[in-house]
C-alpha atoms as an extended CHARMM CRD file, in Angstrom:
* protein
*
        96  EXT
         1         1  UNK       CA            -16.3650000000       -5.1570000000       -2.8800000000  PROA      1               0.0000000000
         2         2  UNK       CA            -15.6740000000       -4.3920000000        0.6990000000  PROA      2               0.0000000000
         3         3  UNK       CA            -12.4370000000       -5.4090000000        2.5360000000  PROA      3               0.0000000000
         4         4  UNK       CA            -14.5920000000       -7.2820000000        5.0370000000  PROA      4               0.0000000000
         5         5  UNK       CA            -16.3720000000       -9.3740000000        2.1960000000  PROA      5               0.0000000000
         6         6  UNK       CA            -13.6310000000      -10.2070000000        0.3610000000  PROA      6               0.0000000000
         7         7  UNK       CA            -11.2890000000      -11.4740000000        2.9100000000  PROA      7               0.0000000000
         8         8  UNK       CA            -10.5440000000      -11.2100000000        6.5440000000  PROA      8               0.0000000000
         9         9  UNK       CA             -7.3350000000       -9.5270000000        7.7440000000  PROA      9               0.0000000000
        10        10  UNK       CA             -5.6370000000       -9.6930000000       11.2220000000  PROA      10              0.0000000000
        11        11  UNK       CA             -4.4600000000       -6.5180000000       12.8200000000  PROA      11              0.0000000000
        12        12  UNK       CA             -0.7190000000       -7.2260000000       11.8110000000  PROA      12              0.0000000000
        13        13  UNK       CA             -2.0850000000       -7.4650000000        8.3920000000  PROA      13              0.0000000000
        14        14  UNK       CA             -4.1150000000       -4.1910000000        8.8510000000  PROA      14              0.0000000000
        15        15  UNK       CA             -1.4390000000       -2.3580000000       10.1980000000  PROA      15              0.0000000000
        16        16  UNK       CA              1.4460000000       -4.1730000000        7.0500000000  PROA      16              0.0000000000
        17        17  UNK       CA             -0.6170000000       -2.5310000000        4.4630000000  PROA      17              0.0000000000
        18        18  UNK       CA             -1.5020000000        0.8960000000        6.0590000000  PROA      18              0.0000000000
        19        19  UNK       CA              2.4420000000        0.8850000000        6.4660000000  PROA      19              0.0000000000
        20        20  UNK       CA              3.0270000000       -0.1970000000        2.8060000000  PROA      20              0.0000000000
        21        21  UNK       CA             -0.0200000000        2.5770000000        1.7520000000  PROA      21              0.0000000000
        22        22  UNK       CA              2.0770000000        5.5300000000        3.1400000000  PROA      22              0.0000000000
        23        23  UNK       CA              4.8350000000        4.6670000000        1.8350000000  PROA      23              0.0000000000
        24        24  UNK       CA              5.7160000000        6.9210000000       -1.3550000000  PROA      24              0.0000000000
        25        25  UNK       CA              7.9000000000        4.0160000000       -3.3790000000  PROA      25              0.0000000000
        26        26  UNK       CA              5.4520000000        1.2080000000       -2.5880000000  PROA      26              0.0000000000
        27        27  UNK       CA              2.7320000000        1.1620000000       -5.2290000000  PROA      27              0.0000000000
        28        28  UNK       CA             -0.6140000000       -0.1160000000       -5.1520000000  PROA      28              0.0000000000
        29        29  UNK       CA              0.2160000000       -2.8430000000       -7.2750000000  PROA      29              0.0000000000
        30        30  UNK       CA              2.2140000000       -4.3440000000       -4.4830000000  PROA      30              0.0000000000
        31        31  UNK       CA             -0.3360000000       -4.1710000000       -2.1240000000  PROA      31              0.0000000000
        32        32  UNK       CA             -2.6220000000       -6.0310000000       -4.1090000000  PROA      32              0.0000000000
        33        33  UNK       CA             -0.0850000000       -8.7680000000       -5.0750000000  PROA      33              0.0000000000
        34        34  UNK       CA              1.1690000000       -9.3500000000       -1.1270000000  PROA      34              0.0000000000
        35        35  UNK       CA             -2.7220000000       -8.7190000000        0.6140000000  PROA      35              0.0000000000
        36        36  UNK       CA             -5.0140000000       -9.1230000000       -2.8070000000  PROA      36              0.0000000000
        37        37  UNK       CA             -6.4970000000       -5.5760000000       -2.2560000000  PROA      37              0.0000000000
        38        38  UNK       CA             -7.6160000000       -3.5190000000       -4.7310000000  PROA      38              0.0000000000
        39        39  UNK       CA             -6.2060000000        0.4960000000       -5.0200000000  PROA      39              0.0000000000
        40        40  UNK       CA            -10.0850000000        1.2100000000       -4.1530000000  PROA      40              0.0000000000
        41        41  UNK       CA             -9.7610000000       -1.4800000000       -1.3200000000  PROA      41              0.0000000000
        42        42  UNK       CA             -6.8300000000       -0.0090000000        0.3840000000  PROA      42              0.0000000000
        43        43  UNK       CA             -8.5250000000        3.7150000000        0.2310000000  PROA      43              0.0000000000
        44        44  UNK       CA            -11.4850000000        2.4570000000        2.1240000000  PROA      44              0.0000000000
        45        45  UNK       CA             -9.3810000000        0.3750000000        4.5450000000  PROA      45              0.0000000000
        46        46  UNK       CA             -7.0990000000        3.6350000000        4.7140000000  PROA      46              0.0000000000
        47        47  UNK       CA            -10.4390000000        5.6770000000        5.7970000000  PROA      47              0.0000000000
        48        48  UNK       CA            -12.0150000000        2.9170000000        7.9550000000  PROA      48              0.0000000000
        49        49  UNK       CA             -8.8480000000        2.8900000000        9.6440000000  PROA      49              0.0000000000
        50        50  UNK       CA             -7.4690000000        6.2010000000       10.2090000000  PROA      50              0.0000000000
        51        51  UNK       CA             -8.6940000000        9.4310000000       11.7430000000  PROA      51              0.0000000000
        52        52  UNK       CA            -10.2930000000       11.6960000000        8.6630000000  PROA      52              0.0000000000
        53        53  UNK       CA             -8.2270000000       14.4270000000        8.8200000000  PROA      53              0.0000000000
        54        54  UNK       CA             -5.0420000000       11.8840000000        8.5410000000  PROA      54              0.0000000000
        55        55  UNK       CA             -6.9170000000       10.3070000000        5.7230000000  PROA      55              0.0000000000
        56        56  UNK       CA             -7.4860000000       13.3690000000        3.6270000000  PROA      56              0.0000000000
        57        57  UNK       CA             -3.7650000000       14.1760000000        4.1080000000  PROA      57              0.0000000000
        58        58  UNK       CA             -2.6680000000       10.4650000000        2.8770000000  PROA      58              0.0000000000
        59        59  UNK       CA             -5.2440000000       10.8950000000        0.1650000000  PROA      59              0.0000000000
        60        60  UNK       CA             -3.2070000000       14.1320000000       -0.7360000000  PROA      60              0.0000000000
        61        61  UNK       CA             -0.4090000000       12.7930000000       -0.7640000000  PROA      61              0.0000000000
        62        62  UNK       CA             -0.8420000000        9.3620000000       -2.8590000000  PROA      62              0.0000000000
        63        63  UNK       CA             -3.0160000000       11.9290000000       -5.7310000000  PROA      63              0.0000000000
        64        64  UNK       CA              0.2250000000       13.9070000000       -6.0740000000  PROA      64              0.0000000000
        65        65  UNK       CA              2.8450000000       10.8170000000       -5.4590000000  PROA      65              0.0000000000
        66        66  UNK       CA              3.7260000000        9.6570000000       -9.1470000000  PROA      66              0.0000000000
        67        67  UNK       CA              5.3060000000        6.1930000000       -7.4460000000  PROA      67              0.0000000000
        68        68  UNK       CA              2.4220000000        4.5560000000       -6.2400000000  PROA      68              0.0000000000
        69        69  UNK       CA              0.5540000000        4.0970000000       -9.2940000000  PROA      69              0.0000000000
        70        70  UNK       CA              2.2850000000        2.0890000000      -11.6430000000  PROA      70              0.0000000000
        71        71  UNK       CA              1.3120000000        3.7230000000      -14.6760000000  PROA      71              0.0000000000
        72        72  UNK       CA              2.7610000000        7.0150000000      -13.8380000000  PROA      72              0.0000000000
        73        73  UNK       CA              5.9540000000        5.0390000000      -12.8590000000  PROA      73              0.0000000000
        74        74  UNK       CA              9.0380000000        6.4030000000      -14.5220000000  PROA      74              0.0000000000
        75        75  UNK       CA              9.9070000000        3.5580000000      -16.9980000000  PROA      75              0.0000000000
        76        76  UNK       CA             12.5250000000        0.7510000000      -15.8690000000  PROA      76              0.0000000000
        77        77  UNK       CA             11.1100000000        0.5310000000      -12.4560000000  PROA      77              0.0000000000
        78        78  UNK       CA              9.7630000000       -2.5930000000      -12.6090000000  PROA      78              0.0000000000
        79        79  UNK       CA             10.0970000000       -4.2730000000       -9.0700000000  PROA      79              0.0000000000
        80        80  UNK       CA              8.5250000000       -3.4320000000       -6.0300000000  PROA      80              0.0000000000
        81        81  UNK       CA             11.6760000000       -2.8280000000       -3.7200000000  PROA      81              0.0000000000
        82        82  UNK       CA             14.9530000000       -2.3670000000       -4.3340000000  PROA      82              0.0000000000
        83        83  UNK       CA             17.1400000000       -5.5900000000       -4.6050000000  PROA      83              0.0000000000
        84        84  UNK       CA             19.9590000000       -4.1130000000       -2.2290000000  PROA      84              0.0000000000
        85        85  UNK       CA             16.7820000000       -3.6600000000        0.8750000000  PROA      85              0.0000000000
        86        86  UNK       CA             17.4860000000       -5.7340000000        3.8570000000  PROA      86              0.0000000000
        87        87  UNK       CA             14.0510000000       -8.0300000000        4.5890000000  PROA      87              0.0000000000
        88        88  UNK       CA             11.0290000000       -6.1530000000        5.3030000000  PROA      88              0.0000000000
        89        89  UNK       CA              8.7710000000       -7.8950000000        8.5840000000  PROA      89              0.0000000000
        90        90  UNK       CA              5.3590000000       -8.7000000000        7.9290000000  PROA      90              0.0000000000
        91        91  UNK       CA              5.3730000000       -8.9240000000        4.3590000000  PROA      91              0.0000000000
        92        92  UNK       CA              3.5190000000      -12.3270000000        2.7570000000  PROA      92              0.0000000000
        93        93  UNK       CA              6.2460000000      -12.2300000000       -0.3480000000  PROA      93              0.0000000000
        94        94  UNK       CA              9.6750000000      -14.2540000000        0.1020000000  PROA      94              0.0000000000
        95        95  UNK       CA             12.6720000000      -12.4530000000       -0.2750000000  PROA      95              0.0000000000
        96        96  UNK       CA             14.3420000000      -13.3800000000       -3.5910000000  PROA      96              0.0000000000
């Protein structure tokens, strides 16, 4: 399902989770839990969004990133940020 159909996002939103996509620790699963987008949501935001030559880089980049799919997560990395990091802006989460 399109971004667009499934929910409406606000430019700080828009630019939060292209932020959060190239980022190398952040994984998808993150994403979906803050915004409620889908790895194949975020990838056509990311294209919509971005000039194609920057999107075939980032699309590079997350294929050979083993940190943004959870799955190929080295095991014992269970939380999405450090609990040391200082508050991130933007983010829908709390800061436990």
């Amino acid at each position: 399902m399109p971004v667009s159909q499934k929910t409406e996002l606000d430019d700080i939103a828009i630019d939060r989770i292209i932020e959060m996509a190239w980022e190398d620790r952040t994984p998808f699963d993150a994403i979906k839990f803050q915004f409620g987008l889908t790895e194949a949501d975020v990838k056509a935001l990311m294209k919509k969004e971005l000039k194609f030559s920057s999107y075939k880089l980032w699309r590079q980049r997350v294929e050979n990133c083993k940190t943004k799919h959870a799955a190929k997560r080295v095991e014992g990395i269970d939380r999405f940020k450090c609990k040391l990091q200082r508050a991130i802006s933007n983010n829908k989460i709390s800061k436990r």
